[in-house]
């Protein structure tokens, strides 16, 4: 027998203080404005995600062969702005994405990018070519991040373990 995921359901309800989110009347305005849904209507639908999340049907969302139906969200926040009930959909999706991470279902591309942040302090490290172009355009240098400090913070939150990050081995001289 299928049992709803009450943990996810409770987290979503608590997030909106048990009120606003109950008033999602499935008007579909979030889906209408979503650029991802416009491009991939068969694979991505925020209105359905909210409904399934609220009902605790996370098994329908978190499927190994359907990662796009959650991770397709680009967090542009357009849906958050248009929802007539002030439901912050992206907060709901964060709960679901965290659950997806815990279950080892997050897409590899996101894990790689998270490891890049651990290693370099940046999701997309600045390339020399871009630095030269910025210089030519008279744009200021981007300061290098304090990687050790960033790693310290991320480790304190357990981020490294969540993404399975391993320290690079010291090269033998
Ligand atoms: S716009 Fe808001 S109320 Fe309408 S379906 Fe989306 S989340 Fe629900
Ligand atoms: S935040 Fe995600 S679901 Fe909302 S409009 Fe943007 S891509 Fe679509």
Tab-separated table of N, CA and C and ligand atoms in Angstrom:
chain	number	residue	atom	x	y	z
A	1	UNK	N	0.834	-1.209	0.000
A	1	UNK	CA	0.000	0.000	0.000
A	1	UNK	C	0.871	1.263	0.000
A	2	UNK	N	0.481	2.245	-0.790
A	2	UNK	CA	1.272	3.473	-0.847
A	2	UNK	C	0.991	4.370	0.367
A	3	UNK	N	2.066	4.865	0.998
A	3	UNK	CA	1.915	5.782	2.136
A	3	UNK	C	2.487	7.135	1.722
A	4	UNK	N	1.699	8.232	1.844
A	4	UNK	CA	2.228	9.551	1.464
A	4	UNK	C	3.463	9.897	2.285
A	5	UNK	N	4.313	10.738	1.733
A	5	UNK	CA	5.503	11.178	2.456
A	5	UNK	C	5.101	12.335	3.368
A	6	UNK	N	4.761	11.989	4.626
A	6	UNK	CA	4.253	13.000	5.555
A	6	UNK	C	5.328	14.007	5.961
A	7	UNK	N	6.583	13.556	5.920
A	7	UNK	CA	7.667	14.468	6.309
A	7	UNK	C	7.738	15.640	5.328
A	8	UNK	N	7.740	15.318	4.027
A	8	UNK	CA	7.794	16.361	2.992
A	8	UNK	C	6.543	17.229	3.059
A	9	UNK	N	5.413	16.588	3.208
A	9	UNK	CA	4.126	17.299	3.281
A	9	UNK	C	4.144	18.318	4.444
A	10	UNK	N	4.615	17.857	5.599
A	10	UNK	CA	4.638	18.731	6.783
A	10	UNK	C	5.600	19.910	6.565
A	11	UNK	N	6.754	19.605	5.977
A	11	UNK	CA	7.722	20.685	5.730
A	11	UNK	C	7.112	21.759	4.831
A	12	UNK	N	6.377	21.327	3.817
A	12	UNK	CA	5.766	22.290	2.879
A	12	UNK	C	4.692	23.116	3.585
A	13	UNK	N	3.889	22.454	4.383
A	13	UNK	CA	2.814	23.168	5.087
A	13	UNK	C	3.404	24.129	6.126
A	14	UNK	N	4.416	23.669	6.868
A	14	UNK	CA	5.040	24.533	7.881
A	14	UNK	C	5.650	25.778	7.246
A	15	UNK	N	6.197	25.563	6.045
A	15	UNK	CA	6.861	26.658	5.345
A	15	UNK	C	5.925	27.850	5.135
A	16	UNK	N	4.687	27.567	4.848
A	16	UNK	CA	3.725	28.644	4.609
A	16	UNK	C	2.760	28.799	5.787
A	17	UNK	N	3.232	28.414	6.959
A	17	UNK	CA	2.464	28.563	8.187
A	17	UNK	C	1.083	27.910	8.096
A	18	UNK	N	1.005	26.877	7.293
A	18	UNK	CA	-0.236	26.100	7.242
A	18	UNK	C	-1.414	26.845	6.649
A	19	UNK	N	-1.166	27.961	6.030
A	19	UNK	CA	-2.311	28.710	5.499
A	19	UNK	C	-2.263	28.852	3.985
A	20	UNK	N	-1.400	29.791	3.551
A	20	UNK	CA	-1.411	30.151	2.127
A	20	UNK	C	-1.396	28.949	1.184
A	21	UNK	N	-0.513	27.993	1.507
A	21	UNK	CA	-0.329	26.913	0.552
A	21	UNK	C	-1.588	26.062	0.375
A	22	UNK	N	-2.439	26.037	1.407
A	22	UNK	CA	-3.695	25.302	1.290
A	22	UNK	C	-4.637	25.952	0.273
A	23	UNK	N	-4.354	27.220	-0.008
A	23	UNK	CA	-5.250	27.924	-0.932
A	23	UNK	C	-4.801	27.839	-2.373
A	24	UNK	N	-3.832	26.979	-2.631
A	24	UNK	CA	-3.487	26.754	-4.035
A	24	UNK	C	-4.710	26.115	-4.675
A	25	UNK	N	-5.407	26.878	-5.529
A	25	UNK	CA	-6.596	26.311	-6.155
A	25	UNK	C	-6.329	25.859	-7.568
A	26	UNK	N	-5.035	25.584	-7.802
A	26	UNK	CA	-4.637	24.984	-9.081
A	26	UNK	C	-5.071	25.827	-10.282
A	27	UNK	N	-4.902	27.147	-10.125
A	27	UNK	CA	-5.320	28.035	-11.215
A	27	UNK	C	-4.395	27.901	-12.435
A	28	UNK	N	-3.159	27.471	-12.180
A	28	UNK	CA	-2.240	27.244	-13.299
A	28	UNK	C	-1.488	28.471	-13.776
A	29	UNK	N	-1.605	29.588	-13.052
A	29	UNK	CA	-0.889	30.792	-13.517
A	29	UNK	C	0.619	30.587	-13.430
A	30	UNK	N	1.054	29.809	-12.434
A	30	UNK	CA	2.494	29.529	-12.309
A	30	UNK	C	2.996	28.799	-13.559
A	31	UNK	N	2.238	27.835	-14.003
A	31	UNK	CA	2.646	27.073	-15.192
A	31	UNK	C	2.583	27.947	-16.440
A	32	UNK	N	1.558	28.799	-16.527
A	32	UNK	CA	1.406	29.676	-17.701
A	32	UNK	C	2.615	30.578	-17.890
A	33	UNK	N	3.176	31.050	-16.763
A	33	UNK	CA	4.269	32.033	-16.892
A	33	UNK	C	5.652	31.366	-16.923
A	34	UNK	N	5.712	30.093	-16.591
A	34	UNK	CA	7.016	29.411	-16.445
A	34	UNK	C	7.687	29.190	-17.808
A	35	UNK	N	8.890	29.751	-18.009
A	35	UNK	CA	9.562	29.575	-19.299
A	35	UNK	C	9.995	28.129	-19.559
A	36	UNK	N	10.284	27.389	-18.482
A	36	UNK	CA	10.702	25.982	-18.664
A	36	UNK	C	9.500	25.159	-19.114
A	37	UNK	N	8.364	25.443	-18.494
A	37	UNK	CA	7.146	24.728	-18.846
A	37	UNK	C	6.720	25.035	-20.279
A	38	UNK	N	6.985	26.264	-20.698
A	38	UNK	CA	6.615	26.636	-22.071
A	38	UNK	C	7.432	25.815	-23.071
A	39	UNK	N	8.717	25.621	-22.750
A	39	UNK	CA	9.592	24.870	-23.655
A	39	UNK	C	9.410	23.360	-23.541
A	40	UNK	N	9.118	22.902	-22.326
A	40	UNK	CA	9.042	21.454	-22.075
A	40	UNK	C	7.740	21.108	-21.360
A	41	UNK	N	6.584	21.375	-21.998
A	41	UNK	CA	5.319	21.164	-21.293
A	41	UNK	C	5.078	19.721	-20.849
A	42	UNK	N	5.658	18.780	-21.543
A	42	UNK	CA	5.445	17.372	-21.180
A	42	UNK	C	6.280	16.970	-19.971
A	43	UNK	N	7.371	17.715	-19.753
A	43	UNK	CA	8.316	17.261	-18.724
A	43	UNK	C	8.353	18.142	-17.487
A	44	UNK	N	7.774	19.350	-17.581
A	44	UNK	CA	7.884	20.231	-16.414
A	44	UNK	C	6.615	21.050	-16.180
A	45	UNK	N	6.075	20.977	-14.976
A	45	UNK	CA	4.809	21.654	-14.684
A	45	UNK	C	4.750	22.050	-13.200
A	46	UNK	N	5.041	23.314	-12.866
A	46	UNK	CA	5.058	23.719	-11.456
A	46	UNK	C	3.722	23.535	-10.739
A	47	UNK	N	2.626	23.757	-11.427
A	47	UNK	CA	1.304	23.592	-10.782
A	47	UNK	C	1.149	22.154	-10.268
A	48	UNK	N	1.510	21.192	-11.084
A	48	UNK	CA	1.401	19.784	-10.671
A	48	UNK	C	2.365	19.482	-9.526
A	49	UNK	N	3.560	20.067	-9.583
A	49	UNK	CA	4.537	19.839	-8.506
A	49	UNK	C	3.999	20.300	-7.158
A	50	UNK	N	3.348	21.475	-7.148
A	50	UNK	CA	2.781	21.996	-5.901
A	50	UNK	C	1.709	21.038	-5.379
A	51	UNK	N	0.861	20.594	-6.273
A	51	UNK	CA	-0.225	19.694	-5.859
A	51	UNK	C	0.340	18.376	-5.306
A	52	UNK	N	1.289	17.800	-6.031
A	52	UNK	CA	1.848	16.519	-5.577
A	52	UNK	C	2.600	16.681	-4.256
A	53	UNK	N	3.308	17.822	-4.118
A	53	UNK	CA	4.043	18.071	-2.880
A	53	UNK	C	3.092	18.194	-1.706
A	54	UNK	N	2.012	18.938	-1.921
A	54	UNK	CA	1.021	19.153	-0.857
A	54	UNK	C	0.340	17.866	-0.435
A	55	UNK	N	0.161	16.981	-1.364
A	55	UNK	CA	-0.503	15.712	-1.051
A	55	UNK	C	0.491	14.659	-0.543
A	56	UNK	N	1.761	15.051	-0.480
A	56	UNK	CA	2.780	14.098	-0.006
A	56	UNK	C	3.101	13.020	-1.036
A	57	UNK	N	2.804	13.313	-2.306
A	57	UNK	CA	3.044	12.306	-3.355
A	57	UNK	C	4.462	12.432	-3.913
A	58	UNK	N	5.432	12.472	-3.003
A	58	UNK	CA	6.793	12.723	-3.479
A	58	UNK	C	7.323	11.568	-4.335
A	59	UNK	N	6.727	10.371	-4.188
A	59	UNK	CA	7.201	9.262	-5.037
A	59	UNK	C	6.917	9.548	-6.519
A	60	UNK	N	5.914	10.419	-6.789
A	60	UNK	CA	5.629	10.763	-8.181
A	60	UNK	C	6.608	11.810	-8.709
A	61	UNK	N	7.163	12.586	-7.774
A	61	UNK	CA	8.097	13.653	-8.167
A	61	UNK	C	9.520	13.122	-8.242
A	62	UNK	N	9.875	12.328	-7.228
A	62	UNK	CA	11.265	11.898	-7.102
A	62	UNK	C	11.466	10.536	-7.753
A	63	UNK	N	11.645	10.576	-9.050
A	63	UNK	CA	11.851	9.330	-9.777
A	63	UNK	C	13.205	9.385	-10.485
A	64	UNK	N	14.002	8.318	-10.371
A	64	UNK	CA	15.347	8.336	-10.949
A	64	UNK	C	15.358	8.662	-12.443
A	65	UNK	N	14.334	8.233	-13.172
A	65	UNK	CA	14.339	8.460	-14.626
A	65	UNK	C	13.577	9.734	-15.014
A	66	UNK	N	13.149	10.525	-13.992
A	66	UNK	CA	12.415	11.757	-14.311
A	66	UNK	C	12.956	12.921	-13.489
A	67	UNK	N	14.252	13.108	-13.520
A	67	UNK	CA	14.852	14.164	-12.698
A	67	UNK	C	14.426	15.558	-13.152
A	68	UNK	N	14.152	15.683	-14.469
A	68	UNK	CA	13.834	17.009	-15.001
A	68	UNK	C	12.531	17.565	-14.433
A	69	UNK	N	11.628	16.704	-14.029
A	69	UNK	CA	10.324	17.209	-13.571
A	69	UNK	C	10.430	18.002	-12.259
A	70	UNK	N	11.616	17.944	-11.618
A	70	UNK	CA	11.852	18.794	-10.450
A	70	UNK	C	13.031	19.737	-10.710
A	71	UNK	N	14.123	19.160	-11.180
A	71	UNK	CA	15.353	19.946	-11.316
A	71	UNK	C	15.343	20.821	-12.570
A	72	UNK	N	14.302	20.721	-13.361
A	72	UNK	CA	14.190	21.588	-14.540
A	72	UNK	C	13.973	23.037	-14.132
A	73	UNK	N	13.492	23.251	-12.909
A	73	UNK	CA	13.232	24.621	-12.433
A	73	UNK	C	14.529	25.416	-12.393
A	74	UNK	N	14.514	26.599	-12.990
A	74	UNK	CA	15.708	27.443	-13.044
A	74	UNK	C	15.692	28.547	-11.983
A	75	UNK	N	14.734	28.457	-11.073
A	75	UNK	CA	14.617	29.403	-9.956
A	75	UNK	C	14.615	30.858	-10.443
A	76	UNK	N	13.847	31.099	-11.505
A	76	UNK	CA	13.771	32.477	-12.010
A	76	UNK	C	12.783	33.307	-11.183
A	77	UNK	N	11.956	32.651	-10.383
A	77	UNK	CA	11.007	33.302	-9.463
A	77	UNK	C	9.784	33.936	-10.121
A	78	UNK	N	9.608	33.744	-11.425
A	78	UNK	CA	8.433	34.335	-12.078
A	78	UNK	C	7.140	33.785	-11.472
A	79	UNK	N	7.125	32.488	-11.180
A	79	UNK	CA	5.903	31.882	-10.617
A	79	UNK	C	5.597	32.459	-9.232
A	80	UNK	N	6.678	32.685	-8.446
A	80	UNK	CA	6.478	33.253	-7.105
A	80	UNK	C	5.794	34.619	-7.189
A	81	UNK	N	6.187	35.364	-8.216
A	81	UNK	CA	5.639	36.724	-8.327
A	81	UNK	C	4.204	36.739	-8.805
A	82	UNK	N	3.837	35.758	-9.610
A	82	UNK	CA	2.494	35.830	-10.204
A	82	UNK	C	1.432	35.100	-9.389
A	83	UNK	N	1.833	34.231	-8.487
A	83	UNK	CA	0.828	33.430	-7.750
A	83	UNK	C	-0.145	34.350	-6.994
A	84	UNK	N	-1.448	34.229	-7.258
A	84	UNK	CA	-2.426	35.094	-6.586
A	84	UNK	C	-2.517	34.844	-5.084
A	85	UNK	N	-1.972	33.729	-4.619
A	85	UNK	CA	-2.014	33.409	-3.184
A	85	UNK	C	-0.684	33.630	-2.491
A	86	UNK	N	0.234	34.296	-3.165
A	86	UNK	CA	1.567	34.558	-2.586
A	86	UNK	C	2.286	33.285	-2.151
A	87	UNK	N	2.047	32.226	-2.851
A	87	UNK	CA	2.765	30.983	-2.522
A	87	UNK	C	4.166	31.070	-3.137
A	88	UNK	N	5.168	30.823	-2.305
A	88	UNK	CA	6.545	30.866	-2.824
A	88	UNK	C	6.878	29.456	-3.312
A	89	UNK	N	6.598	29.242	-4.578
A	89	UNK	CA	6.782	27.901	-5.135
A	89	UNK	C	8.235	27.438	-5.035
A	90	UNK	N	9.164	28.367	-5.237
A	90	UNK	CA	10.582	27.963	-5.251
A	90	UNK	C	11.027	27.438	-3.877
A	91	UNK	N	10.400	27.916	-2.802
A	91	UNK	CA	10.725	27.373	-1.476
A	91	UNK	C	10.241	25.917	-1.374
A	92	UNK	N	9.080	25.664	-1.949
A	92	UNK	CA	8.555	24.291	-1.958
A	92	UNK	C	9.501	23.389	-2.753
A	93	UNK	N	9.969	23.917	-3.893
A	93	UNK	CA	10.859	23.102	-4.729
A	93	UNK	C	12.201	22.857	-4.023
A	94	UNK	N	12.617	23.805	-3.185
A	94	UNK	CA	13.873	23.593	-2.441
A	94	UNK	C	13.723	22.413	-1.488
A	95	UNK	N	12.577	22.320	-0.826
A	95	UNK	CA	12.331	21.173	0.071
A	95	UNK	C	12.395	19.870	-0.723
A	96	UNK	N	11.755	19.891	-1.883
A	96	UNK	CA	11.736	18.674	-2.704
A	96	UNK	C	13.122	18.346	-3.250
A	97	UNK	N	13.876	19.386	-3.608
A	97	UNK	CA	15.236	19.142	-4.113
A	97	UNK	C	16.131	18.591	-2.993
A	98	UNK	N	15.952	19.102	-1.783
A	98	UNK	CA	16.731	18.572	-0.656
A	98	UNK	C	16.422	17.090	-0.448
A	99	UNK	N	15.148	16.763	-0.565
A	99	UNK	CA	14.746	15.352	-0.417
A	99	UNK	C	15.371	14.520	-1.542
A	100	UNK	N	15.366	15.086	-2.733
A	100	UNK	CA	15.953	14.396	-3.878
A	100	UNK	C	17.451	14.143	-3.649
A	101	UNK	N	18.133	15.136	-3.054
A	101	UNK	CA	19.567	14.996	-2.727
A	101	UNK	C	19.761	13.850	-1.734
A	102	UNK	N	18.927	13.855	-0.681
A	102	UNK	CA	19.063	12.820	0.354
A	102	UNK	C	18.880	11.420	-0.222
A	103	UNK	N	18.035	11.341	-1.257
A	103	UNK	CA	17.769	10.030	-1.853
A	103	UNK	C	18.778	9.680	-2.955
A	104	UNK	N	19.737	10.578	-3.168
A	104	UNK	CA	20.758	10.314	-4.196
A	104	UNK	C	20.206	10.444	-5.602
A	105	UNK	N	19.158	11.303	-5.773
A	105	UNK	CA	18.536	11.426	-7.091
A	105	UNK	C	18.838	12.748	-7.788
A	106	UNK	N	19.734	13.540	-7.200
A	106	UNK	CA	20.040	14.834	-7.838
A	106	UNK	C	20.866	14.599	-9.099
A	107	UNK	N	20.625	15.400	-10.148
A	107	UNK	CA	21.371	15.207	-11.393
A	107	UNK	C	22.881	15.419	-11.199
A	108	UNK	N	23.654	14.640	-11.913
A	108	UNK	CA	25.108	14.675	-11.781
A	108	UNK	C	25.660	16.081	-12.062
A	109	UNK	N	25.048	16.793	-13.006
A	109	UNK	CA	25.559	18.130	-13.364
A	109	UNK	C	25.530	19.066	-12.151
A	110	UNK	N	24.495	18.952	-11.331
A	110	UNK	CA	24.379	19.820	-10.151
A	110	UNK	C	25.397	19.417	-9.086
A	111	UNK	N	25.599	18.095	-8.944
A	111	UNK	CA	26.580	17.611	-7.965
A	111	UNK	C	27.976	18.092	-8.368
A	112	UNK	N	28.281	18.012	-9.662
A	112	UNK	CA	29.608	18.451	-10.137
A	112	UNK	C	29.806	19.932	-9.842
A	113	UNK	N	28.745	20.706	-10.070
A	113	UNK	CA	28.877	22.145	-9.831
A	113	UNK	C	29.065	22.427	-8.337
A	114	UNK	N	28.374	21.642	-7.498
A	114	UNK	CA	28.523	21.806	-6.045
A	114	UNK	C	29.955	21.465	-5.634
A	115	UNK	N	30.533	20.440	-6.260
A	115	UNK	CA	31.920	20.070	-5.941
A	115	UNK	C	32.884	21.176	-6.383
A	116	UNK	N	32.532	21.824	-7.477
A	116	UNK	CA	33.356	22.942	-7.966
A	116	UNK	C	33.370	24.078	-6.930
A	117	UNK	N	32.219	24.323	-6.308
A	117	UNK	CA	32.157	25.359	-5.264
A	117	UNK	C	33.056	24.961	-4.097
A	118	UNK	N	33.043	23.670	-3.734
A	118	UNK	CA	33.908	23.187	-2.646
A	118	UNK	C	35.379	23.391	-3.000
A	119	UNK	N	35.704	23.129	-4.240
A	119	UNK	CA	37.112	23.165	-4.645
A	119	UNK	C	37.638	24.570	-4.898
A	120	UNK	N	36.807	25.406	-5.505
A	120	UNK	CA	37.307	26.716	-5.954
A	120	UNK	C	36.611	27.906	-5.284
A	121	UNK	N	35.519	27.635	-4.586
A	121	UNK	CA	34.771	28.731	-3.967
A	121	UNK	C	33.840	29.414	-4.963
A	122	UNK	N	33.806	28.893	-6.185
A	122	UNK	CA	32.941	29.485	-7.215
A	122	UNK	C	32.237	28.370	-7.996
A	123	UNK	N	30.990	28.637	-8.380
A	123	UNK	CA	30.275	27.634	-9.171
A	123	UNK	C	30.872	27.569	-10.576
A	124	UNK	N	31.273	28.752	-11.079
A	124	UNK	CA	31.922	28.810	-12.402
A	124	UNK	C	33.189	29.635	-12.237
A	125	UNK	N	34.332	28.969	-12.072
A	125	UNK	CA	35.570	29.734	-11.864
A	125	UNK	C	35.868	30.660	-13.045
A	126	UNK	N	36.419	31.809	-12.715
A	126	UNK	CA	36.710	32.808	-13.750
A	126	UNK	C	37.853	32.324	-14.644
A	127	UNK	N	37.588	32.303	-15.948
A	127	UNK	CA	38.614	31.890	-16.907
A	127	UNK	C	39.520	33.077	-17.231
A	128	UNK	N	40.796	32.776	-17.578
A	128	UNK	CA	41.736	33.856	-17.941
A	128	UNK	C	41.196	34.695	-19.093
A	129	UNK	N	40.586	34.013	-20.081
A	129	UNK	CA	40.078	34.731	-21.263
A	129	UNK	C	39.019	35.763	-20.853
A	130	UNK	N	38.186	35.389	-19.904
A	130	UNK	CA	37.135	36.328	-19.461
A	130	UNK	C	37.774	37.480	-18.688
A	131	UNK	N	38.777	37.154	-17.875
A	131	UNK	CA	39.465	38.210	-17.108
A	131	UNK	C	40.100	39.215	-18.082
A	132	UNK	N	40.710	38.699	-19.159
A	132	UNK	CA	41.337	39.602	-20.154
A	132	UNK	C	40.278	40.480	-20.820
A	133	UNK	N	39.154	39.862	-21.142
A	133	UNK	CA	38.082	40.618	-21.806
A	133	UNK	C	37.540	41.710	-20.877
A	134	UNK	N	37.388	41.364	-19.617
A	134	UNK	CA	36.907	42.361	-18.647
A	134	UNK	C	37.892	43.525	-18.573
A	135	UNK	N	39.192	43.160	-18.562
A	135	UNK	CA	40.226	44.184	-18.470
A	135	UNK	C	40.139	45.134	-19.665
A	136	UNK	N	39.975	44.534	-20.863
A	136	UNK	CA	39.870	45.335	-22.092
A	136	UNK	C	38.686	46.288	-22.038
A	137	UNK	N	37.627	45.832	-21.424
A	137	UNK	CA	36.404	46.643	-21.345
A	137	UNK	C	36.443	47.630	-20.177
A	138	UNK	N	37.530	47.617	-19.461
A	138	UNK	CA	37.680	48.556	-18.345
A	138	UNK	C	36.903	48.140	-17.106
A	139	UNK	N	36.520	46.865	-17.049
A	139	UNK	CA	35.772	46.388	-15.867
A	139	UNK	C	36.755	46.001	-14.759
A	140	UNK	N	36.364	46.182	-13.509
A	140	UNK	CA	37.295	45.870	-12.412
A	140	UNK	C	37.578	44.365	-12.298
A	141	UNK	N	38.711	44.049	-11.706
A	141	UNK	CA	39.060	42.644	-11.474
A	141	UNK	C	38.084	42.037	-10.461
A	142	UNK	N	37.750	40.784	-10.671
A	142	UNK	CA	36.889	40.119	-9.680
A	142	UNK	C	37.801	39.513	-8.617
A	143	UNK	N	37.617	39.900	-7.350
A	143	UNK	CA	38.520	39.363	-6.320
A	143	UNK	C	38.409	37.848	-6.185
A	144	UNK	N	39.544	37.216	-5.906
A	144	UNK	CA	39.526	35.755	-5.738
A	144	UNK	C	38.817	35.406	-4.420
A	145	UNK	N	37.993	34.369	-4.455
A	145	UNK	CA	37.304	34.010	-3.199
A	145	UNK	C	38.273	33.395	-2.196
A	146	UNK	N	37.926	33.501	-0.924
A	146	UNK	CA	38.718	32.868	0.126
A	146	UNK	C	38.245	31.409	0.238
A	147	UNK	N	38.903	30.551	-0.532
A	147	UNK	CA	38.436	29.169	-0.661
A	147	UNK	C	38.419	28.447	0.692
A	148	UNK	N	39.471	28.640	1.464
A	148	UNK	CA	39.540	27.940	2.767
A	148	UNK	C	38.358	28.328	3.662
A	149	UNK	N	38.054	29.621	3.651
A	149	UNK	CA	36.948	30.113	4.475
A	149	UNK	C	35.614	29.516	3.994
A	150	UNK	N	35.443	29.492	2.675
A	150	UNK	CA	34.204	28.938	2.095
A	150	UNK	C	34.097	27.450	2.435
A	151	UNK	N	35.209	26.737	2.318
A	151	UNK	CA	35.187	25.301	2.630
A	151	UNK	C	34.829	25.071	4.099
A	152	UNK	N	35.380	25.936	4.953
A	152	UNK	CA	35.096	25.811	6.389
A	152	UNK	C	33.582	25.932	6.653
A	153	UNK	N	32.979	26.925	6.015
A	153	UNK	CA	31.530	27.146	6.208
A	153	UNK	C	30.739	25.955	5.657
A	154	UNK	N	31.101	25.523	4.443
A	154	UNK	CA	30.357	24.427	3.819
A	154	UNK	C	30.498	23.129	4.612
A	155	UNK	N	31.695	22.902	5.155
A	155	UNK	CA	31.893	21.683	5.947
A	155	UNK	C	31.085	21.751	7.248
A	156	UNK	N	31.009	22.957	7.824
A	156	UNK	CA	30.250	23.112	9.077
A	156	UNK	C	28.768	22.788	8.857
A	157	UNK	N	28.284	22.983	7.628
A	157	UNK	CA	26.866	22.687	7.351
A	157	UNK	C	26.661	21.238	6.888
A	158	UNK	N	27.754	20.523	6.700
A	158	UNK	CA	27.640	19.131	6.232
A	158	UNK	C	27.463	19.031	4.730
A	159	UNK	N	27.661	20.162	4.036
A	159	UNK	CA	27.474	20.210	2.584
A	159	UNK	C	28.397	19.213	1.865
A	160	UNK	N	29.652	19.128	2.334
A	160	UNK	CA	30.630	18.241	1.672
A	160	UNK	C	30.165	16.785	1.703
A	161	UNK	N	29.595	16.376	2.837
A	161	UNK	CA	29.145	14.975	2.950
A	161	UNK	C	27.928	14.731	2.057
A	162	UNK	N	27.052	15.751	2.017
A	162	UNK	CA	25.837	15.599	1.204
A	162	UNK	C	26.171	15.358	-0.260
A	163	UNK	N	27.213	16.017	-0.744
A	163	UNK	CA	27.526	15.875	-2.174
A	163	UNK	C	28.612	14.820	-2.413
A	164	UNK	N	29.046	14.175	-1.337
A	164	UNK	CA	30.070	13.125	-1.476
A	164	UNK	C	31.412	13.693	-1.906
A	165	UNK	N	31.740	14.852	-1.363
A	165	UNK	CA	33.010	15.496	-1.754
A	165	UNK	C	34.194	14.872	-1.028
A	166	UNK	N	35.244	14.574	-1.778
A	166	UNK	CA	36.471	14.060	-1.157
A	166	UNK	C	37.606	15.007	-1.453
A	167	UNK	N	38.397	15.295	-0.432
A	167	UNK	CA	39.554	16.181	-0.614
A	167	UNK	C	40.476	15.593	-1.675
A	168	UNK	N	40.985	16.429	-2.592
A	168	UNK	CA	41.976	15.887	-3.539
A	168	UNK	C	43.228	15.442	-2.783
A	169	UNK	N	43.766	14.285	-3.180
A	169	UNK	CA	44.963	13.784	-2.485
A	169	UNK	C	46.162	14.658	-2.823
A	170	UNK	N	46.990	14.903	-1.800
A	170	UNK	CA	48.217	15.701	-1.999
A	170	UNK	C	49.106	14.981	-3.007
A	171	UNK	N	49.603	15.747	-3.976
A	171	UNK	CA	50.521	15.123	-4.941
A	171	UNK	C	51.865	14.854	-4.299
A	172	UNK	N	52.404	13.642	-4.568
A	172	UNK	CA	53.711	13.311	-4.006
A	172	UNK	C	54.802	14.046	-4.767
A	173	UNK	N	55.776	14.582	-4.017
A	173	UNK	CA	56.858	15.307	-4.706
A	173	UNK	C	57.993	14.339	-5.063
B	1	LIG	S1	-0.324	30.170	-9.313
B	1	LIG	FE1	-0.393	29.736	-7.099
B	1	LIG	S2	-2.551	29.192	-6.693
B	1	LIG	FE2	-2.228	29.050	-8.906
B	1	LIG	S3	-1.689	26.886	-9.258
B	1	LIG	FE3	0.228	27.987	-9.042
B	1	LIG	S4	0.734	27.806	-6.865
B	1	LIG	FE4	-1.432	27.281	-7.076
B	2	LIG	S1	11.008	29.519	-10.677
B	2	LIG	FE1	11.015	27.514	-11.700
B	2	LIG	S2	8.870	26.911	-11.778
B	2	LIG	FE2	8.918	29.088	-11.315
B	2	LIG	S3	8.711	30.103	-13.304
B	2	LIG	FE3	10.902	29.933	-12.885
B	2	LIG	S4	11.554	28.010	-13.819
B	2	LIG	FE4	9.315	27.963	-13.701
